[in-house]
Structures are given as structure tokens and as C-alpha cells.
Coordinates of C-alpha atoms and ligand atoms in Angstrom, one line a residue:
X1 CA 28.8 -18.2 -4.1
X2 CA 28.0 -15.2 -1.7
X3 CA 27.5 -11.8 -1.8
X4 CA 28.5 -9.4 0.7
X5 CA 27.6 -6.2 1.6
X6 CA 27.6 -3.9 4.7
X7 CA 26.0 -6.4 7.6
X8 CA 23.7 -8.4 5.0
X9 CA 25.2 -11.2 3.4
X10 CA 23.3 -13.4 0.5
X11 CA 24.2 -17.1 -0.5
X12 CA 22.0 -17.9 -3.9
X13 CA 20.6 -21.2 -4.2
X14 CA 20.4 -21.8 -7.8
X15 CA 19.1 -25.3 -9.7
X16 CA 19.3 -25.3 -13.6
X17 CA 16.0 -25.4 -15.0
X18 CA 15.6 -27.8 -18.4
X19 CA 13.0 -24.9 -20.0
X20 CA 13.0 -21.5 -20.7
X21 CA 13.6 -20.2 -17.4
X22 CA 17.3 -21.5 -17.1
X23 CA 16.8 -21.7 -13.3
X24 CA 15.2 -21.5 -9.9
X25 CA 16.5 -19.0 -7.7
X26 CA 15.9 -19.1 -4.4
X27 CA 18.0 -17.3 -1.5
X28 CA 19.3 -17.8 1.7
X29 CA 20.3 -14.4 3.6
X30 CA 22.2 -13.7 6.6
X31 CA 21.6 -10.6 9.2
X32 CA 23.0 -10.1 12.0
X33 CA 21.3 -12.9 14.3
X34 CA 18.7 -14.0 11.4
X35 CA 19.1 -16.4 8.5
X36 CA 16.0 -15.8 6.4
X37 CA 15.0 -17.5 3.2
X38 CA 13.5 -15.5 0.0
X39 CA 11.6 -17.5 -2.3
X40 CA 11.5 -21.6 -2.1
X41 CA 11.9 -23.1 -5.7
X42 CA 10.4 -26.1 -7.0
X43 CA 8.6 -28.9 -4.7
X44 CA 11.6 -31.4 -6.4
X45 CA 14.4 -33.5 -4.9
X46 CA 16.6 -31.1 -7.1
X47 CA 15.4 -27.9 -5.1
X48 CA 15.7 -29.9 -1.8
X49 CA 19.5 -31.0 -2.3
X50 CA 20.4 -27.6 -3.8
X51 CA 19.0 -26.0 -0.5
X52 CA 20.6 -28.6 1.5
X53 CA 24.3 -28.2 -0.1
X54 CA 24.1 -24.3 -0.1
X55 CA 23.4 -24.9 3.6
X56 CA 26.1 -26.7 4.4
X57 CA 28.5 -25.0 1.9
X58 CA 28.2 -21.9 4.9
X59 CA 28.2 -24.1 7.6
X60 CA 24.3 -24.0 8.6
X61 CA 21.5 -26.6 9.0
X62 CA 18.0 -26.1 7.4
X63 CA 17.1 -25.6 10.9
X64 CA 19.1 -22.5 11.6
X65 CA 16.3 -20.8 9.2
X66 CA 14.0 -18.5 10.9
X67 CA 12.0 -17.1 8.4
X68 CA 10.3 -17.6 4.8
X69 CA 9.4 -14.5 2.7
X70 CA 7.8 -15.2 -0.7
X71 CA 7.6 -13.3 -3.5
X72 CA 4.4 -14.4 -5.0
X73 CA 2.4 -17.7 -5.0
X74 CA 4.0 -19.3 -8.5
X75 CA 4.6 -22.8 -7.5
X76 CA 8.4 -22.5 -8.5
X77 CA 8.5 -19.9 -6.2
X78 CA 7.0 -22.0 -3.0
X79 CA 7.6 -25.4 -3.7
X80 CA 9.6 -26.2 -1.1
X81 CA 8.1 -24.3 1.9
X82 CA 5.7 -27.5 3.0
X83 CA 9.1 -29.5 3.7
X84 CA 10.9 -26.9 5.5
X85 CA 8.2 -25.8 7.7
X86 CA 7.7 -29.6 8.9
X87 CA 10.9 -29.7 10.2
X88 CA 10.9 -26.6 12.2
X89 CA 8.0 -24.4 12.7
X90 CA 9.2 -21.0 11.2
X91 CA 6.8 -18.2 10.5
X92 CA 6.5 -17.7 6.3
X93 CA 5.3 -14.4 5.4
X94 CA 3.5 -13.5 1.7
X95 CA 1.3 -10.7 0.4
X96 CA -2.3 -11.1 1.5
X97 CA -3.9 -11.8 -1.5
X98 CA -1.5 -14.8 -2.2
X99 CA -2.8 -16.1 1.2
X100 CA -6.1 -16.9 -0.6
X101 CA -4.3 -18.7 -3.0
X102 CA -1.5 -20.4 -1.1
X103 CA -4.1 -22.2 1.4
X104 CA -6.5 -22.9 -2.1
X105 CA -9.6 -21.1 -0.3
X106 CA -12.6 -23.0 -1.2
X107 CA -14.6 -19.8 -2.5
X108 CA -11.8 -18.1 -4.5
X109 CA -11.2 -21.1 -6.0
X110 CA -14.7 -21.5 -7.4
X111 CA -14.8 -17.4 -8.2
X112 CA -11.1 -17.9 -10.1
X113 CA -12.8 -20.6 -12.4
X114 CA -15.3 -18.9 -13.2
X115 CA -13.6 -15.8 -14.1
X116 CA -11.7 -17.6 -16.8
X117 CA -14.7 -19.2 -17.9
X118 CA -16.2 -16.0 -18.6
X119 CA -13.3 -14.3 -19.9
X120 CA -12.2 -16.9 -22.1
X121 CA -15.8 -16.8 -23.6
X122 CA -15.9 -13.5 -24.1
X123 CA -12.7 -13.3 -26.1
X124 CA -13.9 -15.4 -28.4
X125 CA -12.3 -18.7 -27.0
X126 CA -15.7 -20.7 -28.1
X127 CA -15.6 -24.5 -27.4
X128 CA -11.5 -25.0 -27.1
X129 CA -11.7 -22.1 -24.1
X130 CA -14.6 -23.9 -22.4
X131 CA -12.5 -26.9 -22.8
X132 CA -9.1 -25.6 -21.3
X133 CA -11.2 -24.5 -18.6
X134 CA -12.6 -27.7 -17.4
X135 CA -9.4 -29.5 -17.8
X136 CA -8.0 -30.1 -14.4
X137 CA -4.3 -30.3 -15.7
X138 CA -4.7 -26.6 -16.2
X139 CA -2.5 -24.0 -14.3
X140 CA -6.2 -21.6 -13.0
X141 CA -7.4 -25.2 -11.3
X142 CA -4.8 -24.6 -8.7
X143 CA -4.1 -28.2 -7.3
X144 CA -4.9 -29.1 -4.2
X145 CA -1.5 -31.0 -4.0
X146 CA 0.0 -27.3 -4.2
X147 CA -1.5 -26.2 -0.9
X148 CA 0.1 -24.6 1.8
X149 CA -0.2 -26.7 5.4
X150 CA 1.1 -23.5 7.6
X151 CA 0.0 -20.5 8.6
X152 CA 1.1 -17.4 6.4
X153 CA 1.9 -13.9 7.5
X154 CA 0.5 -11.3 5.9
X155 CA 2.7 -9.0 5.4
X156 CA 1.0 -5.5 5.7
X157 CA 4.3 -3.1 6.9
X158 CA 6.3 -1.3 4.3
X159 CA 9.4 -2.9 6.7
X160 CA 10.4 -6.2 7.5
X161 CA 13.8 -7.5 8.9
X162 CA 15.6 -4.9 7.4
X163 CA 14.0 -4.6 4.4
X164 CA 11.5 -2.1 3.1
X165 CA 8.5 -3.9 0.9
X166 CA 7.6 -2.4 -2.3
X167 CA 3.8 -4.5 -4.2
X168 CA 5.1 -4.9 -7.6
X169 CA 2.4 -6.4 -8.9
X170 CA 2.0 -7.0 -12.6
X171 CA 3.7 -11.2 -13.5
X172 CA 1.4 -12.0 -10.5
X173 CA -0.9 -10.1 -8.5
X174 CA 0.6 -10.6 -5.1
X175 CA 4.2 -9.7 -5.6
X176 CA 6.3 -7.9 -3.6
X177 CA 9.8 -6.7 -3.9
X178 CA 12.2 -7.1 -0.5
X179 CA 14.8 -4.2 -0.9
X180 CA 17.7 -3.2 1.2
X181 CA 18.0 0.2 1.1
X182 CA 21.9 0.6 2.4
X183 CA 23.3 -2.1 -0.3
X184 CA 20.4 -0.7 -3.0
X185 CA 19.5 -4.8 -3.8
X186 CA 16.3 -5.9 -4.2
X187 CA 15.1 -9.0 -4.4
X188 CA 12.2 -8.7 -7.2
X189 CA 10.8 -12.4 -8.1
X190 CA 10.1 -12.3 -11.5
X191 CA 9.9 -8.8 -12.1
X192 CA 13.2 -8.6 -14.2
X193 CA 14.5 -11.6 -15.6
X194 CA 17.9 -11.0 -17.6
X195 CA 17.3 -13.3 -20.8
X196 CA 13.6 -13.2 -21.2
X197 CA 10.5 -10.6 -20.7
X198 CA 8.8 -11.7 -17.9
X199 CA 4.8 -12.8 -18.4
X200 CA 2.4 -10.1 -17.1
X201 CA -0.2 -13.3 -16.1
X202 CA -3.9 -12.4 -16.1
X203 CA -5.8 -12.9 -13.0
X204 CA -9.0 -11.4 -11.3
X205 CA -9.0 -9.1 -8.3
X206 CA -9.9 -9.7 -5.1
X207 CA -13.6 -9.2 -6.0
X208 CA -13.2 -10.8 -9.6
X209 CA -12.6 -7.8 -11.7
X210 CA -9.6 -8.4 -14.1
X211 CA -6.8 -6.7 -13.1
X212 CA -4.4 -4.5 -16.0
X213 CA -2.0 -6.7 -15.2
X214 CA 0.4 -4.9 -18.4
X215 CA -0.4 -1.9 -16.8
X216 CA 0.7 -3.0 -13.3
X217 CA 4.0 -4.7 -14.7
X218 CA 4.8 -1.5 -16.3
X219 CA 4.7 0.9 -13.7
X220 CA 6.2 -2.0 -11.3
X221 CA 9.5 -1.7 -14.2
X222 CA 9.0 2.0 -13.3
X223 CA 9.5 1.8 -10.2
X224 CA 12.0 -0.4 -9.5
X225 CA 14.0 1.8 -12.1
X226 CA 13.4 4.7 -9.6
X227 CA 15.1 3.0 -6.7
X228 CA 18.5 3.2 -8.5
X229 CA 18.9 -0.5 -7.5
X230 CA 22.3 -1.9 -7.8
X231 CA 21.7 -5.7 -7.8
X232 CA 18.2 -7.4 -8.8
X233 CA 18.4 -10.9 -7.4
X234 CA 16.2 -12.4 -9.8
X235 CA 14.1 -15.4 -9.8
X236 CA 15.2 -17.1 -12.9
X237 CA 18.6 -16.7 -14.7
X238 CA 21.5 -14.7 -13.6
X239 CA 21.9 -11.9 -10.9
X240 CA 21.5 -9.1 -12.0
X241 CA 24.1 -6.3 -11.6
X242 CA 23.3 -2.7 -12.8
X243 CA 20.2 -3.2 -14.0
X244 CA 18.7 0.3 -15.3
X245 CA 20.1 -0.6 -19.5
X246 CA 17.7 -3.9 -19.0
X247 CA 14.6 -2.2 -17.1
X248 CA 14.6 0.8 -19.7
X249 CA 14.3 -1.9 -22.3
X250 CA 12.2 -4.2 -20.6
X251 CA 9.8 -0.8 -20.6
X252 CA 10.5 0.5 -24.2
X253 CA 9.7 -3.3 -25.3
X254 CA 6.0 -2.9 -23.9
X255 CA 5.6 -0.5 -26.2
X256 CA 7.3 -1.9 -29.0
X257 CA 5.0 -5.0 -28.8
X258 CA 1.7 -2.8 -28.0
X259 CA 2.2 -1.3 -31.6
X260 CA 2.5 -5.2 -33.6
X261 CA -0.8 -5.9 -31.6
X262 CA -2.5 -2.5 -32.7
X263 CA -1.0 -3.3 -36.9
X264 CA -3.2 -6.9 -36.4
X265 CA -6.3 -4.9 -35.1
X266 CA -6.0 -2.3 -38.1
X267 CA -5.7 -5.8 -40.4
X268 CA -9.4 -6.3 -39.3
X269 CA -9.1 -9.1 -37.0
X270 CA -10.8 -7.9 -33.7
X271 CA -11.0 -10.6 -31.5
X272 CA -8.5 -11.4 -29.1
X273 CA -8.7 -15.0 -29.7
X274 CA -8.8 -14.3 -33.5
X275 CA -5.2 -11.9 -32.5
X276 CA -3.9 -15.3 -30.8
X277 CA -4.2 -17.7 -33.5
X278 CA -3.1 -15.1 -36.1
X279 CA -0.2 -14.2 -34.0
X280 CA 0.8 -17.5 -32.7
X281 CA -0.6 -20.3 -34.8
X282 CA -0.3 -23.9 -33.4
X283 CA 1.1 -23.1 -30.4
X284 CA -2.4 -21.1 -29.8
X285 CA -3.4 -24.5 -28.7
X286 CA -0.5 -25.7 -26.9
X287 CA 0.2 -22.9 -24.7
X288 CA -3.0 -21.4 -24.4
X289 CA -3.3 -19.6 -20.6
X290 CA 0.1 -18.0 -21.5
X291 CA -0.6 -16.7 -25.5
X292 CA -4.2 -15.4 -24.0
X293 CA -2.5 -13.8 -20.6
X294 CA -0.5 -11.9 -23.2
X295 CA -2.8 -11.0 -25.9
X296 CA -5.2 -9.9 -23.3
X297 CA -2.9 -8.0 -20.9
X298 CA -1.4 -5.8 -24.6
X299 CA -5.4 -4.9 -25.5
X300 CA -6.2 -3.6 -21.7
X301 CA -2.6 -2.0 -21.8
X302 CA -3.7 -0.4 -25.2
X303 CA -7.3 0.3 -24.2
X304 CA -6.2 2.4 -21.0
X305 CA -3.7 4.3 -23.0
X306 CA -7.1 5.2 -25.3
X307 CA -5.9 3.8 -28.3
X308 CA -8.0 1.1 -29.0
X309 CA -11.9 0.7 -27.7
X310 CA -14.1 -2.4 -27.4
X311 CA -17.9 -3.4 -28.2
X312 CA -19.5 -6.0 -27.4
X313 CA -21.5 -8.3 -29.9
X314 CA -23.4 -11.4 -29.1
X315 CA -21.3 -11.6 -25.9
X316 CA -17.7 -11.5 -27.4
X317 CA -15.3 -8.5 -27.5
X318 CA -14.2 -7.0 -30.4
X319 CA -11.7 -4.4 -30.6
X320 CA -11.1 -1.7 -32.8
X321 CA -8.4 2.0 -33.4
Ligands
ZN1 ZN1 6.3 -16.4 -11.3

């Protein structure tokens, strides 16, 4: 499959994904003299023989790529950089905050633990939170085996190769958004994702401080919606084509969910942990950094919109209209 457009053409790399997601997208695109990649799937043989035939299928090598431009730091969306950039040394450019994260810096490591540690207890996450912490399986650890070897660009223009870079923060706090103005595509990450909402994921701030990361995804939606984009190359699912119906409802759904989570606070439970295991049940346990990322991303979402407020008692939140 390609794409074509004015003097930009893009060749998708797309391996079916057994969960939720569908896929991993990842794409290879042609400029004049450069052949850049956006995004780098899974670190799996599947990802590595998808790249591999896409290659070929337009008559290149992997070494005929001169660039890697990521996203964010989400291991689906880097997986594969490690093995490209041992073959040929090709710069790989990222936001600078997912630098910290991508080369697993020893302090913001130890700060990132912490800050769940604390914010878990403070939602009311008692023992199972303290527990989920210190479990090493647990997506915050960030594995060292998930490291970055290379050096990564920070990229700190608004333009790059033809592109102009829009910070869309929100599913993760170093996204960015490659857009070509002439063809109106943008290449978003997770941003829009046809067949699912995508997961506004808490995280701290450089210093710490939690991020609204609700907020963020919000006004990212917002303004993607303002660039009149024609094409959203997505990093899950389909391509999207003419996506303004889906970002309008991907905004009016924020909404729509804000108001189930303010019906629960007027029941009287007013913890967000309490929310979580009304809300979701047994899978409270089971998918617990995702159902609190949510549940805690809708009460800063509704607390900056001044419709709920917080106090604190014997160190947990509680939340109340
Ligand atoms: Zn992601």
C-alpha cells in the first residue's frame, strides 16, 4: 500500500495486533532525497519482518533509512529502533522529555516511582497500590531491557524535514504530531485511534507534579481538529481519512464520560480508588495502572472545569460536587 501526495509519498507498515489495538503502525516516508521512518512498533520478529517486507515491496534496504522520528516513548511505538540503529547509524529524533525516559535516566526513574507511590496512596489505593508499585512487571518500572543504546535528538524546532511539529500531549506526555502542511496529513501516534478512545495515561511532569493529562488530550483533540487535517495516520487501527466526525466525538465523549464519573461522586463514594472498584469491579485489580490513569485523569479534568473539589483526610483524597 502507498499513499501519494504532492512530493511526499507514505508506505504504512502495519502488523495485526492479537489485543485491543488491532495493530502497530509504523511508517516509512519518502521525500525527495530522504526516506524517514515515523514510529518503530514492537521490539518482535513480527515488527522486524513487516518492516523488512514493506522495504522491499518499494524496492529499498533498511539501510536506505536516514532518519527515525518518534511519536512518544510507548514501547510499541519504539521497539524496533535498537535493531535499526545497529545496522546503520541514523540520527532518531523524539520530544525532550521522552529523552529521559527512552535512555531510563537513573534519577527520573527513582522520582517516577515515587510519584506513583504517593499518588496511588493518596487515592486511596492502601496495601494493593503499594503492592502494584513494587511489582517489577509493572508498566511505571520502565525496564531496563526497554532502553535506548543511541543518542536521541531533541527535537526543539516547530519544523523538521518538511514537517511542522505540533506537542500533543495528553496519551503520553512527550507526544508530538509530524504534519505536512501541503497534503494536510498528520501523523498523530495515538492521539486518534479509529475504533477505540485513546488512554489519556497519567504521568508526572518534569519536576514531578502530575500533569492534567485529560485536560492536555482534550485540547490536543482540539487542536488537531483546527488544522482541518485530511488524513490522520494513526498508530493503531486504520488510516484515518476525513477525520473531523471522529475528533468532534472523541471530544463530545470526554464529556459524556466526565458526567457518569460526577453521578458516582453525588452516590457518595469519594475516593478515586472507591470510583474504580465501583466502576470497574474485578478488573480494578487486573488492569489497575490503566482503570486508575483514567479515573484520575476524569477527577482533574472535572476539578479544573470547577465542578468537583477535593479535601484531604488522613492523607487520602476525597472528592465531592
Ligand atoms: Zn502509546
Amino acid at each position: 500500500m502507498v499513499l501519494k501526495k504532492n512530493n511526499i509519498e507514505v508506505y504504512p507498515v502495519n502488523v495485526p495486533a492479537s489485543n485491543k489495538l488491532k495493530s502497530f503502525n509504523f511508517f516509512l516516508v519518502k521525500q525527495e532525497n530522504s526516506l524517514t521512518l515515523i514510529d518503530a512498533g514492537l521490539n518482535t520478529d513480527d515488527c522486524w519482518n513487516a518492516l523488512q517486507k514493506t522495504l522491499k515491496d518499494h524496492d529499498y534496504i533498511l539501510t536506505d533509512i536516514s532518519g527515525i522520528y518518534l511519536t512518544h516513548h510507548h514501547t510499541d511505538h519504539i521497539g524496533l529502533v535498537n535493531r535499526i540503529v545497529s545496522t546503520h547509524d541514523i540520527p532518531v529524533y523524539a520530544h525532550p522529555y521522552a529523552k529521559l525516559v527512552l535512555k531510563r535516566d537513573t534519577q527520573y526513574i527513582k522520582m517516577r516511582v515515587e510519584f506513583f507511590r504517593k499518588l496511588y496512596q493518596e487515592m486511596g489505593c492502601g496495601e494493593f497500590g503499594e503492592k502494584q508499585v513494587a511489582d517489577l512487571r509493572n508498566p511505571i518500572i520502565l525496564g531496563e531491557n526497554k532502553k535506548i543504546h543511541c543518542e536521541i535528538q531533541e527535537i526543539t524546532n516547530n519544523h523538521l524535514f518538511g514537517f511542522d511539529i505540533f506537542e500533543i500531549p495528553g496519551h503520553a506526555p512527550d507526544q508530538v504530531a509530524f504534519y505536512h502542511k501541503e497534503c494536510k496529513w498528520l501523523f498523530a501516534g495515538d492521539l486518534l485511534i479509529q475504533h477505540i478512545p485513546s488512554n489519556a495515561m497519567v504521568e508526572p511532569d518534569y519536576d514531578g507534579t502530575r500533569t492534567k493529562t485529560l485536560v492536555q488530550q482534550k485540547l490536543s483533540l482540539e487542536k488537531c481538529l483546527s488544522l482541518n487535517v485530511e488524513i490522520v495516520f494513526s498508530g493503531h487501527g486504520i488510516i484515518i481519512e476525513n477525520p473531523v466526525d471522529l475528533l468532534t466525538e472523541r471530544i463530545k465523549e470526554i464529556d459524556e464520560k466526565a458526567n457518569k464519573y460526577i453521578n458516582i461522586i453525588k452516590s457518595g463514594i469519594s475516593t478515586a480508588s472507591g470510583i474504580a472498584q465501583l466502576r470497574y469491579k474485578e478488573k480494578y485489580e487486573k488492569q489497575f495502572f490503566n482503570i486508575m490513569s483514567q479515573i484520575i485523569g476524569y477527577l482533574d479534568y472535572l476539578e479544573s472545569q470547577g465542578k468537583i473539589n477535593k479535601e484531604m483526610e488522613k492523607g487520602i483524597w476525597n472528592y465531592y460536587l
